[in-house]
PDB file of C-alpha atoms in Angstrom:
ATOM      1  CA  MET G   1     -25.661  27.008  29.764  1.00 60.00           C
ATOM      2  CA  SER G   2     -25.455  23.119  30.219  1.00 64.00           C
ATOM      3  CA  ALA G   3     -23.596  21.829  33.224  1.00 71.00           C
ATOM      4  CA  THR G   4     -22.726  18.664  31.331  1.00 80.00           C
ATOM      5  CA  PRO G   5     -19.097  18.549  30.164  1.00 83.00           C
ATOM      6  CA  ARG G   6     -18.683  18.703  26.429  1.00 87.00           C
ATOM      7  CA  GLN G   7     -16.890  15.786  24.826  1.00 90.00           C
ATOM      8  CA  LEU G   8     -14.296  17.161  22.493  1.00 93.00           C
ATOM      9  CA  GLY G   9     -11.390  15.581  20.625  1.00 94.00           C
ATOM     10  CA  PRO G  10      -7.744  16.561  21.503  1.00 93.00           C
ATOM     11  CA  GLU G  11      -6.440  19.613  19.942  1.00 95.00           C
ATOM     12  CA  VAL G  12      -4.036  18.932  17.018  1.00 95.00           C
ATOM     13  CA  GLN G  13      -1.237  21.365  17.622  1.00 94.00           C
ATOM     14  CA  GLY G  14       1.624  22.265  15.216  1.00 95.00           C
ATOM     15  CA  PHE G  15       0.114  20.355  12.226  1.00 97.00           C
ATOM     16  CA  VAL G  16       1.281  21.582   8.890  1.00 98.00           C
ATOM     17  CA  PRO G  17      -0.427  20.007   5.859  1.00 98.00           C
ATOM     18  CA  PRO G  18       2.050  17.494   4.362  1.00 99.00           C
ATOM     19  CA  PRO G  19       3.380  17.565   0.810  1.00 99.00           C
ATOM     20  CA  HIS G  20       1.693  15.889  -2.242  1.00 99.00           C
ATOM     21  CA  PRO G  21       3.341  12.666  -3.369  1.00 98.00           C
ATOM     22  CA  ALA G  22       3.337  13.593  -7.052  1.00 98.00           C
ATOM     23  CA  GLY G  23       6.645  12.858  -8.628  1.00 97.00           C
ATOM     24  CA  LEU G  24       7.954  10.757  -5.790  1.00 98.00           C
ATOM     25  CA  HIS G  25      10.818   8.394  -6.310  1.00 98.00           C
ATOM     26  CA  GLN G  26      11.598   5.795  -3.768  1.00 98.00           C
ATOM     27  CA  SER G  27      14.139   2.975  -3.612  1.00 98.00           C
ATOM     28  CA  GLY G  28      14.806   0.106  -1.121  1.00 98.00           C
ATOM     29  CA  ALA G  29      16.994  -2.855  -1.125  1.00 97.00           C
ATOM     30  CA  TYR G  30      14.646  -5.002  -3.121  1.00 97.00           C
ATOM     31  CA  VAL G  31      12.200  -2.578  -4.998  1.00 98.00           C
ATOM     32  CA  ALA G  32      12.071   0.837  -6.484  1.00 98.00           C
ATOM     33  CA  LEU G  33       8.930   2.983  -6.734  1.00 99.00           C
ATOM     34  CA  GLU G  34       8.937   5.086  -9.800  1.00 99.00           C
ATOM     35  CA  PRO G  35       6.177   7.457 -11.187  1.00 99.00           C
ATOM     36  CA  LEU G  36       4.220   5.325 -13.684  1.00 99.00           C
ATOM     37  CA  SER G  37       5.205   5.888 -17.184  1.00 99.00           C
ATOM     38  CA  ALA G  38       3.717   4.295 -20.341  1.00 99.00           C
ATOM     39  CA  ASP G  39       6.967   4.345 -22.197  1.00 98.00           C
ATOM     40  CA  LEU G  40       9.142   3.071 -19.311  1.00 98.00           C
ATOM     41  CA  HIS G  41       6.762   0.547 -17.724  1.00 98.00           C
ATOM     42  CA  ALA G  42       3.777  -0.463 -19.817  1.00 98.00           C
ATOM     43  CA  ALA G  43       5.357  -3.235 -21.739  1.00 98.00           C
ATOM     44  CA  ASP G  44       6.909  -4.912 -18.635  1.00 98.00           C
ATOM     45  CA  LEU G  45       3.712  -4.552 -16.728  1.00 98.00           C
ATOM     46  CA  HIS G  46       1.546  -5.905 -19.466  1.00 98.00           C
ATOM     47  CA  ARG G  47       3.717  -9.011 -19.767  1.00 97.00           C
ATOM     48  CA  ALA G  48       3.780  -9.519 -16.118  1.00 97.00           C
ATOM     49  CA  PHE G  49      -0.107  -9.116 -15.723  1.00 98.00           C
ATOM     50  CA  SER G  50      -1.110 -11.133 -18.700  1.00 96.00           C
ATOM     51  CA  VAL G  51      -0.457 -14.485 -17.042  1.00 94.00           C
ATOM     52  CA  ASP G  52      -3.590 -14.340 -14.978  1.00 94.00           C
ATOM     53  CA  ASP G  53      -6.830 -12.492 -15.604  1.00 96.00           C
ATOM     54  CA  ALA G  54      -7.810 -12.951 -12.094  1.00 96.00           C
ATOM     55  CA  LEU G  55      -5.487 -10.174 -11.081  1.00 97.00           C
ATOM     56  CA  TRP G  56      -8.186  -7.729 -12.274  1.00 98.00           C
ATOM     57  CA  ASP G  57     -11.088  -9.272 -10.339  1.00 98.00           C
ATOM     58  CA  TYR G  58     -11.331  -6.709  -7.641  1.00 98.00           C
ATOM     59  CA  LEU G  59     -10.172  -3.711  -9.650  1.00 98.00           C
ATOM     60  CA  GLY G  60     -12.391  -1.341 -11.492  1.00 97.00           C
ATOM     61  CA  TYR G  61     -10.703  -2.024 -14.834  1.00 98.00           C
ATOM     62  CA  GLY G  62      -8.881  -4.694 -16.767  1.00 97.00           C
ATOM     63  CA  PRO G  63      -8.155  -7.090 -18.023  1.00 97.00           C
ATOM     64  CA  PHE G  64      -7.047  -5.376 -21.320  1.00 97.00           C
ATOM     65  CA  ALA G  65      -7.369  -6.464 -24.916  1.00 96.00           C
ATOM     66  CA  GLY G  66      -3.766  -6.206 -25.443  1.00 97.00           C
ATOM     67  CA  ALA G  67      -0.458  -4.370 -24.958  1.00 98.00           C
ATOM     68  CA  ALA G  68      -1.658  -1.342 -26.859  1.00 98.00           C
ATOM     69  CA  ALA G  69      -4.743  -0.969 -24.819  1.00 98.00           C
ATOM     70  CA  TYR G  70      -2.728  -1.212 -21.615  1.00 98.00           C
ATOM     71  CA  HIS G  71      -0.315   1.272 -22.916  1.00 98.00           C
ATOM     72  CA  ARG G  72      -3.114   3.732 -23.453  1.00 98.00           C
ATOM     73  CA  TRP G  73      -4.521   3.171 -20.001  1.00 98.00           C
ATOM     74  CA  VAL G  74      -1.212   3.773 -18.437  1.00 99.00           C
ATOM     75  CA  LYS G  75      -0.593   6.853 -20.604  1.00 99.00           C
ATOM     76  CA  GLU G  76      -3.879   8.386 -19.426  1.00 98.00           C
ATOM     77  CA  ARG G  77      -2.755   8.122 -15.793  1.00 98.00           C
ATOM     78  CA  GLU G  78       0.828   9.408 -16.035  1.00 97.00           C
ATOM     79  CA  THR G  79      -0.179  12.850 -14.999  1.00 96.00           C
ATOM     80  CA  SER G  80      -2.966  11.946 -12.599  1.00 98.00           C
ATOM     81  CA  LEU G  81      -2.588  13.758  -9.211  1.00 98.00           C
ATOM     82  CA  ASP G  82      -5.254  11.562  -7.312  1.00 98.00           C
ATOM     83  CA  PRO G  83      -4.566   8.748  -7.676  1.00 99.00           C
ATOM     84  CA  VAL G  84      -0.807   9.144  -8.001  1.00 99.00           C
ATOM     85  CA  PHE G  85       0.428   5.805  -9.661  1.00 99.00           C
ATOM     86  CA  PHE G  86       3.799   4.128  -9.214  1.00 99.00           C
ATOM     87  CA  ALA G  87       5.441   1.246 -11.025  1.00 99.00           C
ATOM     88  CA  LEU G  88       7.161  -1.268  -8.658  1.00 99.00           C
ATOM     89  CA  ARG G  89      10.448  -2.250 -10.252  1.00 98.00           C
ATOM     90  CA  ASP G  90      12.183  -5.392  -8.901  1.00 97.00           C
ATOM     91  CA  ARG G  91      15.812  -4.365  -8.285  1.00 96.00           C
ATOM     92  CA  VAL G  92      16.978  -7.995  -8.872  1.00 93.00           C
ATOM     93  CA  THR G  93      15.457  -8.473 -12.232  1.00 94.00           C
ATOM     94  CA  GLY G  94      15.090  -4.807 -13.286  1.00 96.00           C
ATOM     95  CA  HIS G  95      11.615  -5.420 -14.429  1.00 96.00           C
ATOM     96  CA  ALA G  96       8.468  -3.497 -13.543  1.00 98.00           C
ATOM     97  CA  CYS G  97       6.162  -6.008 -12.184  1.00 97.00           C
ATOM     98  CA  GLY G  98       3.607  -4.151  -9.970  1.00 98.00           C
ATOM     99  CA  VAL G  99       1.605  -1.038  -9.685  1.00 99.00           C
ATOM    100  CA  ALA G 100       0.341   0.892  -6.486  1.00 99.00           C
ATOM    101  CA  SER G 101      -0.866   4.280  -5.852  1.00 99.00           C
ATOM    102  CA  PHE G 102      -1.560   7.014  -3.415  1.00 99.00           C
ATOM    103  CA  LEU G 103      -5.271   8.266  -3.551  1.00 99.00           C
ATOM    104  CA  ARG G 104      -7.900  10.220  -1.674  1.00 99.00           C
ATOM    105  CA  ILE G 105      -5.041  12.477  -0.888  1.00 99.00           C
ATOM    106  CA  ASP G 106      -6.244  14.835   1.825  1.00 99.00           C
ATOM    107  CA  GLN G 107      -3.429  17.159   2.672  1.00 99.00           C
ATOM    108  CA  ALA G 108      -5.661  19.468   4.840  1.00 99.00           C
ATOM    109  CA  ASN G 109      -6.414  16.714   7.252  1.00 99.00           C
ATOM    110  CA  GLY G 110      -3.193  14.666   6.770  1.00 99.00           C
ATOM    111  CA  VAL G 111      -4.929  11.491   5.335  1.00 99.00           C
ATOM    112  CA  LEU G 112      -4.101   9.378   2.260  1.00 99.00           C
ATOM    113  CA  GLU G 113      -4.642   5.856   1.070  1.00 99.00           C
ATOM    114  CA  THR G 114      -2.695   3.135  -0.656  1.00 99.00           C
ATOM    115  CA  GLY G 115      -4.778   1.518  -3.410  1.00 98.00           C
ATOM    116  CA  HIS G 116      -4.922   0.334  -7.064  1.00 98.00           C
ATOM    117  CA  ILE G 117      -2.504  -2.459  -6.036  1.00 98.00           C
ATOM    118  CA  CYS G 118      -1.699  -5.011  -8.784  1.00 98.00           C
ATOM    119  CA  LEU G 119       1.174  -7.291  -8.202  1.00 98.00           C
ATOM    120  CA  SER G 120       2.349  -9.882 -10.743  1.00 97.00           C
ATOM    121  CA  PRO G 121       2.554 -13.438  -9.498  1.00 96.00           C
ATOM    122  CA  GLU G 122       6.294 -13.201  -9.345  1.00 93.00           C
ATOM    123  CA  LEU G 123       6.075 -10.153  -6.984  1.00 95.00           C
ATOM    124  CA  GLN G 124       3.321 -11.505  -4.768  1.00 95.00           C
ATOM    125  CA  ARG G 125       4.479 -12.806  -1.228  1.00 91.00           C
ATOM    126  CA  SER G 126       7.931 -11.379  -2.025  1.00 94.00           C
ATOM    127  CA  ARG G 127      10.396  -9.199   0.091  1.00 96.00           C
ATOM    128  CA  ALA G 128       9.990  -6.605  -2.684  1.00 97.00           C
ATOM    129  CA  ALA G 129       6.298  -6.425  -2.357  1.00 98.00           C
ATOM    130  CA  THR G 130       6.439  -5.979   1.446  1.00 98.00           C
ATOM    131  CA  GLU G 131       9.157  -3.368   1.052  1.00 99.00           C
ATOM    132  CA  ALA G 132       7.095  -1.390  -1.424  1.00 99.00           C
ATOM    133  CA  MET G 133       4.210  -1.187   1.149  1.00 99.00           C
ATOM    134  CA  PHE G 134       6.772  -0.278   3.763  1.00 99.00           C
ATOM    135  CA  LEU G 135       8.246   2.635   1.698  1.00 99.00           C
ATOM    136  CA  MET G 136       4.718   3.934   1.040  1.00 99.00           C
ATOM    137  CA  LEU G 137       3.833   3.905   4.710  1.00 99.00           C
ATOM    138  CA  ASP G 138       7.120   5.212   5.794  1.00 99.00           C
ATOM    139  CA  TRP G 139       7.014   8.096   3.386  1.00 99.00           C
ATOM    140  CA  SER G 140       3.503   8.992   4.392  1.00 99.00           C
ATOM    141  CA  PHE G 141       4.315   9.423   8.161  1.00 99.00           C
ATOM    142  CA  SER G 142       7.789  10.857   7.604  1.00 98.00           C
ATOM    143  CA  ALA G 143       6.079  13.499   5.375  1.00 99.00           C
ATOM    144  CA  GLY G 144       3.570  14.415   8.122  1.00 98.00           C
ATOM    145  CA  TYR G 145       0.344  12.483   7.218  1.00 99.00           C
ATOM    146  CA  ARG G 146      -1.641  11.456  10.401  1.00 99.00           C
ATOM    147  CA  ARG G 147      -3.564   8.519   8.971  1.00 99.00           C
ATOM    148  CA  HIS G 148      -2.889   5.938   6.145  1.00 99.00           C
ATOM    149  CA  GLU G 149      -5.820   3.963   4.778  1.00 99.00           C
ATOM    150  CA  TRP G 150      -6.341   0.589   3.055  1.00 99.00           C
ATOM    151  CA  LYS G 151      -9.736  -0.328   1.456  1.00 99.00           C
ATOM    152  CA  CYS G 152     -10.645  -3.348  -0.519  1.00 99.00           C
ATOM    153  CA  ASP G 153     -13.600  -5.485  -1.555  1.00 99.00           C
ATOM    154  CA  ALA G 154     -14.794  -7.289   1.498  1.00 99.00           C
ATOM    155  CA  LEU G 155     -14.632 -10.503  -0.509  1.00 99.00           C
ATOM    156  CA  ASN G 156     -10.924  -9.949  -1.414  1.00 98.00           C
ATOM    157  CA  ALA G 157      -9.431 -12.221   1.195  1.00 98.00           C
ATOM    158  CA  PRO G 158      -5.866 -11.824   0.058  1.00 97.00           C
ATOM    159  CA  SER G 159      -6.024  -8.044   0.447  1.00 98.00           C
ATOM    160  CA  ARG G 160      -7.717  -8.255   3.788  1.00 98.00           C
ATOM    161  CA  ASN G 161      -5.035 -10.687   5.064  1.00 98.00           C
ATOM    162  CA  ALA G 162      -2.252  -8.409   3.674  1.00 98.00           C
ATOM    163  CA  ALA G 163      -3.651  -5.421   5.470  1.00 98.00           C
ATOM    164  CA  ALA G 164      -3.760  -7.405   8.777  1.00 98.00           C
ATOM    165  CA  ARG G 165      -0.065  -8.643   8.159  1.00 97.00           C
ATOM    166  CA  LEU G 166       1.113  -5.193   7.509  1.00 98.00           C
ATOM    167  CA  GLY G 167      -0.246  -3.875  10.826  1.00 98.00           C
ATOM    168  CA  TYR G 168      -3.361  -2.085   9.672  1.00 98.00           C
ATOM    169  CA  THR G 169      -6.399  -2.024  12.006  1.00 98.00           C
ATOM    170  CA  PHE G 170      -9.672  -3.192  10.740  1.00 99.00           C
ATOM    171  CA  GLU G 171     -12.348  -0.545  11.072  1.00 99.00           C
ATOM    172  CA  GLY G 172     -15.424  -2.231   9.622  1.00 99.00           C
ATOM    173  CA  ILE G 173     -17.413  -2.785   6.461  1.00 99.00           C
ATOM    174  CA  PHE G 174     -19.197  -0.202   4.301  1.00 99.00           C
ATOM    175  CA  ARG G 175     -22.068  -2.188   2.974  1.00 99.00           C
ATOM    176  CA  GLN G 176     -23.044  -1.692  -0.633  1.00 99.00           C
ATOM    177  CA  HIS G 177     -20.520   0.877  -0.905  1.00 98.00           C
ATOM    178  CA  MET G 178     -19.849   0.700  -4.712  1.00 98.00           C
ATOM    179  CA  ILE G 179     -20.813  -1.033  -7.956  1.00 98.00           C
ATOM    180  CA  VAL G 180     -17.749  -2.463  -9.603  1.00 98.00           C
ATOM    181  CA  LYS G 181     -18.037  -4.078 -13.031  1.00 97.00           C
ATOM    182  CA  GLY G 182     -21.871  -4.481 -12.443  1.00 98.00           C
ATOM    183  CA  ARG G 183     -21.341  -6.298  -9.098  1.00 98.00           C
ATOM    184  CA  ASN G 184     -22.056  -5.030  -5.542  1.00 98.00           C
ATOM    185  CA  ARG G 185     -18.963  -4.218  -3.601  1.00 98.00           C
ATOM    186  CA  ASP G 186     -19.031  -4.032   0.318  1.00 99.00           C
ATOM    187  CA  THR G 187     -15.764  -2.308   1.204  1.00 99.00           C
ATOM    188  CA  ALA G 188     -13.442  -3.248   4.227  1.00 99.00           C
ATOM    189  CA  TRP G 189     -11.724  -0.429   5.766  1.00 99.00           C
ATOM    190  CA  PHE G 190      -8.298  -0.464   7.552  1.00 99.00           C
ATOM    191  CA  SER G 191      -5.945   2.245   8.817  1.00 99.00           C
ATOM    192  CA  VAL G 192      -2.700   2.878  10.491  1.00 99.00           C
ATOM    193  CA  ILE G 193      -2.249   6.152  12.291  1.00 99.00           C
ATOM    194  CA  ASP G 194       1.030   8.077  13.026  1.00 98.00           C
ATOM    195  CA  SER G 195       1.298   7.079  16.804  1.00 97.00           C
ATOM    196  CA  GLU G 196       0.969   3.346  15.622  1.00 97.00           C
ATOM    197  CA  TRP G 197       3.602   3.643  12.888  1.00 98.00           C
ATOM    198  CA  GLN G 198       6.215   4.492  15.599  1.00 95.00           C
ATOM    199  CA  VAL G 199       5.515   1.218  17.047  1.00 96.00           C
ATOM    200  CA  LEU G 200       5.125  -0.886  13.865  1.00 97.00           C
ATOM    201  CA  ARG G 201       8.202   0.508  11.957  1.00 97.00           C
ATOM    202  CA  PRO G 202      10.841  -1.445  13.715  1.00 96.00           C
ATOM    203  CA  ALA G 203       8.980  -4.587  12.857  1.00 97.00           C
ATOM    204  CA  PHE G 204       9.228  -3.954   9.213  1.00 98.00           C
ATOM    205  CA  VAL G 205      12.900  -2.919   9.524  1.00 97.00           C
ATOM    206  CA  ALA G 206      13.552  -6.215  11.330  1.00 96.00           C
ATOM    207  CA  TRP G 207      11.665  -8.401   8.904  1.00 97.00           C
ATOM    208  CA  LEU G 208      13.294  -6.761   5.823  1.00 97.00           C
ATOM    209  CA  ASP G 209      16.802  -7.207   7.216  1.00 96.00           C
ATOM    210  CA  ALA G 210      18.840  -9.708   5.224  1.00 95.00           C
ATOM    211  CA  ARG G 211      19.588 -11.599   8.432  1.00 95.00           C
ATOM    212  CA  ASN G 212      15.902 -12.488   8.660  1.00 95.00           C
ATOM    213  CA  PHE G 213      16.256 -14.763   5.612  1.00 95.00           C
ATOM    214  CA  THR G 214      17.970 -18.151   4.951  1.00 95.00           C
ATOM    215  CA  ASP G 215      20.338 -18.451   2.006  1.00 94.00           C
ATOM    216  CA  ASP G 216      17.584 -20.013   0.051  1.00 93.00           C
ATOM    217  CA  GLY G 217      15.303 -17.058   0.710  1.00 90.00           C
ATOM    218  CA  ARG G 218      13.102 -18.354   3.416  1.00 94.00           C
ATOM    219  CA  GLN G 219      11.885 -15.997   6.202  1.00 95.00           C
ATOM    220  CA  ILE G 220      13.129 -16.868   9.719  1.00 95.00           C
ATOM    221  CA  GLN G 221      10.474 -14.572  11.522  1.00 95.00           C
ATOM    222  CA  ARG G 222       7.161 -13.738  10.087  1.00 96.00           C
ATOM    223  CA  LEU G 223       6.188 -10.089   9.840  1.00 97.00           C
ATOM    224  CA  SER G 224       2.790 -10.808  11.448  1.00 96.00           C
ATOM    225  CA  ASP G 225       4.678 -12.151  14.550  1.00 95.00           C
ATOM    226  CA  LEU G 226       6.996  -9.067  14.681  1.00 96.00           C
ATOM    227  CA  VAL G 227       4.031  -6.788  14.316  1.00 97.00           C
ATOM    228  CA  ALA G 228       2.244  -8.533  17.165  1.00 96.00           C
ATOM    229  CA  ALA G 229       5.387  -8.401  19.313  1.00 95.00           C
ATOM    230  CA  ALA G 230       5.890  -4.719  18.668  1.00 94.00           C
ATOM    231  CA  ARG G 231       2.298  -4.082  19.601  1.00 94.00           C
ATOM    232  CA  GLU G 232       2.763  -5.833  22.903  1.00 92.00           C
ATOM    233  CA  GLY G 233       5.919  -3.678  23.600  1.00 86.00           C
ATOM    234  CA  THR G 234       8.495  -6.280  22.975  1.00 82.00           C
ATOM    235  CA  ASP G 235      11.908  -5.078  22.103  1.00 78.00           C
ATOM    236  CA  ILE G 236      12.049  -6.242  18.472  1.00 72.00           C
ATOM    237  CA  SER G 237      15.909  -6.056  18.495  1.00 68.00           C
ATOM    238  CA  LEU G 238      15.995  -8.953  21.177  1.00 53.00           C
ATOM    239  CA  LEU G 239      14.033 -11.391  19.028  1.00 61.00           C
TER     240      LEU G 239
END
């Protein structure tokens, strides 16, 4: 028997596999997440996405030939259990203008990912978009998941910047990970774990607070600054 101490990870005590997110509805101050429906959302989404074919550059599908083709694509994904797709409805305009999903849902280990994100130009860089990501993160950890992942094409700078802004930790590059639309994809991996979310959550709450915005909608404090302060142990409420 070896006298060398064995290096083992900490025991995970009291873990119960969390629920599956199928059928989930969530609503915040600026956005509602609704199970994706062709009849309810496809027309709005097609109009919102048709303004810029570049929205599809890093996704494995799209652009679509027309509204009917997009309607069929959405219809085929309505009952998918992995990924589970959601429409992002702007609560100000009432229009569906984005899509996101939970995927690679591993209830046994408490891991899932947010992906298939497609945001219309009107939704990008908005309070509603940030709140949608907050709602997905917050539900995951409230439900009992231990790890929340974000993956993207390593060349997709906006997605990588978004992950960093949202407090995800960069974990590295999986080289030659996939072939997407005939092109090589190296994949950048990011994650947030449950213990980190306890620290990060107050930063999101503070950023989303209406008092953090001027009357003309400009942010007063940046989310990235609040996230950095939270990681340093600063009391966000004092900022």
